[in-house]
XYZ file of C-alpha atoms in Angstrom:
295
model
C 14.833 -3.065 -28.005
C 14.818 0.209 -29.933
C 12.296 2.963 -29.181
C 10.476 2.348 -32.492
C 10.222 -1.372 -31.745
C 8.958 -0.686 -28.292
C 6.165 1.543 -29.507
C 5.235 -0.884 -32.250
C 5.104 -3.727 -29.772
C 2.785 -1.911 -27.314
C 0.489 -0.686 -30.048
C 0.342 -4.127 -31.559
C -0.416 -5.803 -28.241
C -3.008 -3.206 -27.424
C -4.794 -3.683 -30.719
C -4.804 -7.472 -30.320
C -6.076 -7.315 -26.704
C -8.933 -5.016 -27.638
C -10.199 -7.514 -30.217
C -9.708 -10.779 -28.367
C -12.645 -12.325 -26.528
C -12.426 -11.003 -22.963
C -12.631 -14.276 -21.171
C -9.780 -15.528 -23.323
C -7.384 -12.633 -22.953
C -7.912 -12.202 -19.131
C -7.371 -15.870 -18.588
C -4.215 -15.871 -20.711
C -2.864 -12.757 -19.083
C -3.351 -14.227 -15.551
C -1.634 -17.421 -16.530
C 1.220 -15.682 -18.170
C 1.615 -13.276 -15.253
C 1.636 -16.200 -12.699
C 4.305 -17.923 -14.763
C 6.445 -14.861 -15.039
C 6.025 -14.202 -11.394
C 7.425 -17.552 -10.462
C 10.543 -16.856 -12.586
C 11.170 -13.242 -11.674
C 13.008 -13.617 -8.452
C 13.410 -9.906 -7.649
C 9.853 -8.918 -8.345
C 8.486 -11.951 -6.500
C 10.656 -11.209 -3.473
C 9.300 -7.702 -3.337
C 5.774 -8.678 -3.876
C 6.003 -11.464 -1.285
C 7.261 -9.006 1.332
C 4.542 -6.443 0.482
C 1.722 -8.892 0.559
C 3.036 -10.509 3.820
C 2.781 -7.115 5.554
C -0.867 -6.811 4.476
C -1.611 -10.235 5.589
C 0.310 -10.432 8.931
C -1.616 -7.615 10.657
C -3.168 -9.129 13.619
C -1.789 -12.634 12.695
C 1.110 -13.996 14.689
C 2.290 -16.444 12.113
C 1.674 -16.866 8.406
C 2.741 -20.133 6.836
C 4.698 -20.140 3.646
C 2.228 -22.117 1.677
C -0.515 -19.658 2.365
C 1.664 -16.686 1.506
C 2.904 -18.145 -1.721
C -0.714 -18.736 -2.715
C -1.540 -15.057 -2.143
C 1.609 -14.067 -4.113
C 0.548 -16.201 -7.099
C -2.903 -14.562 -7.003
C -1.314 -11.167 -6.775
C 0.634 -11.761 -10.074
C -2.560 -13.058 -11.485
C -4.237 -9.825 -10.489
C -1.417 -7.891 -12.164
C -1.964 -9.697 -15.379
C -5.624 -9.126 -15.243
C -5.079 -5.482 -14.567
C -3.127 -5.028 -17.761
C -5.476 -7.173 -19.909
C -8.564 -5.348 -18.707
C -6.847 -1.997 -19.106
C -6.048 -2.821 -22.640
C -9.519 -3.912 -23.256
C -11.137 -0.821 -21.940
C -10.807 1.555 -24.943
C -12.671 -1.074 -27.033
C -15.579 -1.471 -24.574
C -18.662 0.744 -25.004
C -19.255 3.162 -22.047
C -22.679 1.647 -21.290
C -21.036 -1.745 -20.794
C -18.467 -0.321 -18.367
C -21.343 1.430 -16.521
C -23.149 -1.931 -16.263
C -20.225 -3.863 -14.881
C -18.915 -1.357 -12.333
C -20.457 -0.377 -9.120
C -19.375 1.866 -6.143
C -20.440 -0.343 -3.325
C -19.665 2.107 -0.529
C -19.190 5.904 -0.460
C -20.565 7.283 -3.754
C -22.402 9.927 -1.693
C -18.982 11.388 -0.625
C -18.137 12.228 -4.276
C -21.471 13.928 -4.879
C -21.180 15.846 -1.603
C -17.718 16.919 -2.534
C -18.886 18.122 -6.012
C -21.534 20.238 -4.301
C -18.865 22.152 -2.423
C -17.248 23.312 -5.761
C -13.710 22.954 -4.272
C -12.724 19.695 -6.019
C -12.156 16.156 -5.026
C -8.876 14.233 -4.466
C -9.136 10.468 -4.700
C -6.162 8.701 -3.219
C -5.705 5.224 -4.616
C -3.615 2.108 -3.922
C -2.429 -0.185 -6.727
C -5.447 -2.460 -6.265
C -7.533 -3.972 -9.062
C -8.106 -1.616 -12.005
C -8.264 2.095 -11.249
C -8.863 2.841 -14.908
C -12.182 1.098 -14.741
C -13.106 3.521 -11.815
C -12.024 6.521 -13.834
C -14.041 5.450 -16.881
C -17.083 4.833 -14.582
C -16.815 8.350 -13.013
C -16.759 9.793 -16.530
C -20.088 7.926 -17.246
C -21.480 9.598 -14.023
C -20.462 13.065 -15.347
C -17.740 13.443 -12.726
C -14.651 12.759 -14.913
C -11.184 12.397 -13.491
C -7.664 13.740 -14.088
C -4.748 11.393 -13.181
C -0.994 11.664 -13.064
C 1.082 8.986 -14.684
C 4.820 8.248 -14.852
C 6.365 9.571 -17.994
C 7.312 6.858 -20.435
C 10.156 6.628 -22.949
C 10.100 7.178 -25.769
C 7.593 10.205 -25.750
C 5.604 8.630 -28.549
C 4.781 5.671 -26.109
C 3.521 8.034 -23.448
C 1.441 9.826 -26.125
C -0.142 6.614 -27.096
C -0.871 5.670 -23.490
C -2.402 9.170 -22.807
C -4.543 8.879 -25.931
C -5.918 5.445 -24.836
C -6.716 6.591 -21.266
C -8.331 9.859 -22.438
C -10.494 7.818 -24.919
C -12.117 6.285 -21.866
C -12.634 9.590 -20.113
C -9.534 9.845 -17.969
C -7.363 12.891 -18.570
C -3.672 12.064 -18.118
C -0.948 14.365 -17.035
C 2.747 13.447 -17.008
C 4.495 13.392 -13.554
C 6.802 16.325 -14.132
C 7.380 19.853 -12.826
C 4.168 21.099 -14.182
C 1.939 18.410 -12.698
C 1.275 20.241 -9.510
C 0.034 23.453 -11.187
C -2.292 21.443 -13.489
C -3.767 19.658 -10.540
C -4.279 22.867 -8.544
C -6.086 24.411 -11.479
C -8.263 21.356 -11.909
C -9.282 21.473 -8.238
C -10.051 25.219 -8.439
C -12.512 24.292 -11.292
C -14.147 21.821 -8.902
C -12.818 18.775 -10.764
C -11.829 15.301 -9.569
C -8.262 14.078 -9.513
C -7.018 10.591 -8.914
C -3.586 9.888 -7.422
C -2.046 6.517 -7.057
C -0.148 6.994 -3.584
C 1.034 3.750 -2.090
C 4.496 4.171 -3.736
C 6.848 7.125 -3.332
C 7.935 7.299 -7.014
C 9.825 10.596 -6.798
C 11.638 9.785 -3.508
C 10.597 12.957 -1.669
C 7.535 11.626 0.206
C 6.418 11.892 3.833
C 7.502 9.170 6.323
C 4.575 7.437 8.057
C 3.744 4.213 9.602
C 2.321 1.865 7.071
C 1.543 -1.813 7.869
C 3.819 -1.706 11.000
C 6.883 -0.039 9.350
C 8.123 3.420 8.642
C 7.876 4.091 4.917
C 7.532 7.128 2.657
C 4.202 7.879 0.953
C 3.637 10.789 -1.590
C 2.849 14.088 0.060
C 0.771 15.221 -2.939
C -2.768 14.234 -1.766
C -2.351 15.850 1.611
C -0.624 18.991 0.293
C -3.265 19.539 -2.321
C -6.133 19.154 0.072
C -4.486 21.537 2.647
C -3.842 24.203 0.171
C -7.188 24.106 -1.709
C -9.818 22.886 0.804
C -10.688 20.036 -1.673
C -12.265 16.905 -0.227
C -9.788 14.114 0.256
C -10.934 10.512 0.122
C -9.258 7.181 -0.300
C -10.684 4.634 -2.633
C -9.957 1.200 -4.191
C -11.322 -0.380 -7.426
C -11.507 -4.136 -6.913
C -11.728 -6.749 -9.701
C -14.705 -9.084 -9.204
C -17.030 -10.695 -8.584
C -16.597 -12.480 -11.908
C -15.954 -10.100 -14.747
C -17.460 -7.101 -12.782
C -15.711 -4.460 -10.683
C -16.604 -2.602 -7.572
C -15.230 0.210 -5.655
C -15.100 1.390 -1.988
C -14.654 5.024 -1.108
C -13.852 6.109 2.426
C -15.436 8.977 4.298
C -13.574 12.294 3.719
C -10.243 12.621 5.516
C -9.964 15.681 7.746
C -7.449 18.108 6.123
C -7.491 21.342 7.978
C -4.551 23.676 8.691
C -3.560 23.301 12.406
C 0.049 24.467 12.324
C 3.092 24.370 10.074
C 2.312 23.082 6.592
C 4.914 20.225 6.839
C 3.423 19.019 10.199
C -0.028 19.131 8.742
C 0.906 17.235 5.628
C 2.571 14.518 7.827
C -0.585 14.287 10.044
C -2.899 14.029 7.060
C -0.748 11.585 5.187
C -0.641 9.376 8.197
C -4.421 9.317 8.376
C -4.433 8.518 4.668
C -1.902 5.665 5.268
C -4.407 4.117 7.688
C -7.278 4.308 5.135
C -5.043 2.726 2.498
C -4.171 -0.088 4.855
C -7.954 -0.908 5.368
C -8.597 -0.886 1.582
C -5.640 -3.138 0.902
C -6.582 -5.662 3.651
C -9.889 -6.207 1.840
C -8.146 -7.936 -1.070
C -4.377 -8.220 -0.346
C -4.202 -10.621 -3.349
C -5.028 -7.704 -5.561
C -2.300 -5.406 -4.261
C 0.150 -5.673 -7.201
C 3.115 -3.451 -6.105
C 6.296 -5.180 -7.474
C 8.591 -2.588 -6.060
C 10.200 -2.743 -2.572
C 8.064 -1.050 0.063
C 9.443 -2.397 3.261
C 12.661 -3.666 4.819
C 13.392 -7.113 3.630
C 12.022 -6.451 0.120
C-alpha cells in the first residue's frame, strides 16, 4: 500500500467511525477484532502468552478453554479501543465527562498539581487511555503524551491533530521527546507514558509477572530528575459504554544512590503497580507484541 493510500484509508475510516452510531461501530469492531485474532497466529500467540502471565499469578493451573476465552476477549477489547478512540473527536466534551469516572485516586492528581512539580502518569495498554486524557482535559489538568512515530509523516500529523482535538498534546517518540517532557514537568504539567512495552529496546530489566523483562526507564528517570509525582493508572472500558480509571498512590522516587540504581529500584516498584492494575482486567490488556519467553 502506498503512503498516499494509507493516509487516505485511515482518514476515511476515521471519518466513517466518527459518524456511525456508537453501539454499531463498537460491536462491529469487537467482532472483526475477534475474527482477525483467531486468524493471526503470531499476534494470538503473543497475546495468549501475555494474558496467561497475568492470569496465572497465584493459580497453579489454567485450562486452555478459559485462557482462549480471555484471549478472545482481549482481541475484542483491542477492537473496542480503536473504535472508541476513533469516535472520541466527534463526541462533545460534556458527554465524555459524563461517561468517565476516576474511581480511585483522583486526589493524588490534585495533590500533585498543588506541588507545582508536575505529574507523571505511567499507563499499561489497558482499555482506552485516550478517554482518560480527554477527561483530564475536562478537569483542567490536561495531558501530554508520547506516541510512536508513524509513516508517512502525514499520517502521524493526522493522528496528532485528532488527539489534540480532544485535549491530549502528542509528542513523537524521538530524540527531542525527553527535553519536551522535562519542560512540561517544570511547568507543573501532566504527562502520560505508556510503559508496559520497551519500544526503544533500552529499558530497565525488572521482574514482571514472574519473569525478567525490560520496561521503559522514562517514568522513573523523569521523576528522579524533576521531583515530579509518579503514579500508575489504568483506564478501563465499562461498565457498559462508560469508562473508569484507577490511580495508584504516588510511587516513592527519591535519590538514594547512583542514578542507574535508583531508576532500577523505582521501575521495579512501578512494575508491581502495573501488575496490580492489569490483574483487575487481564482481558483488557491488549499487548500483541512478545513480552515474555515463549511469546
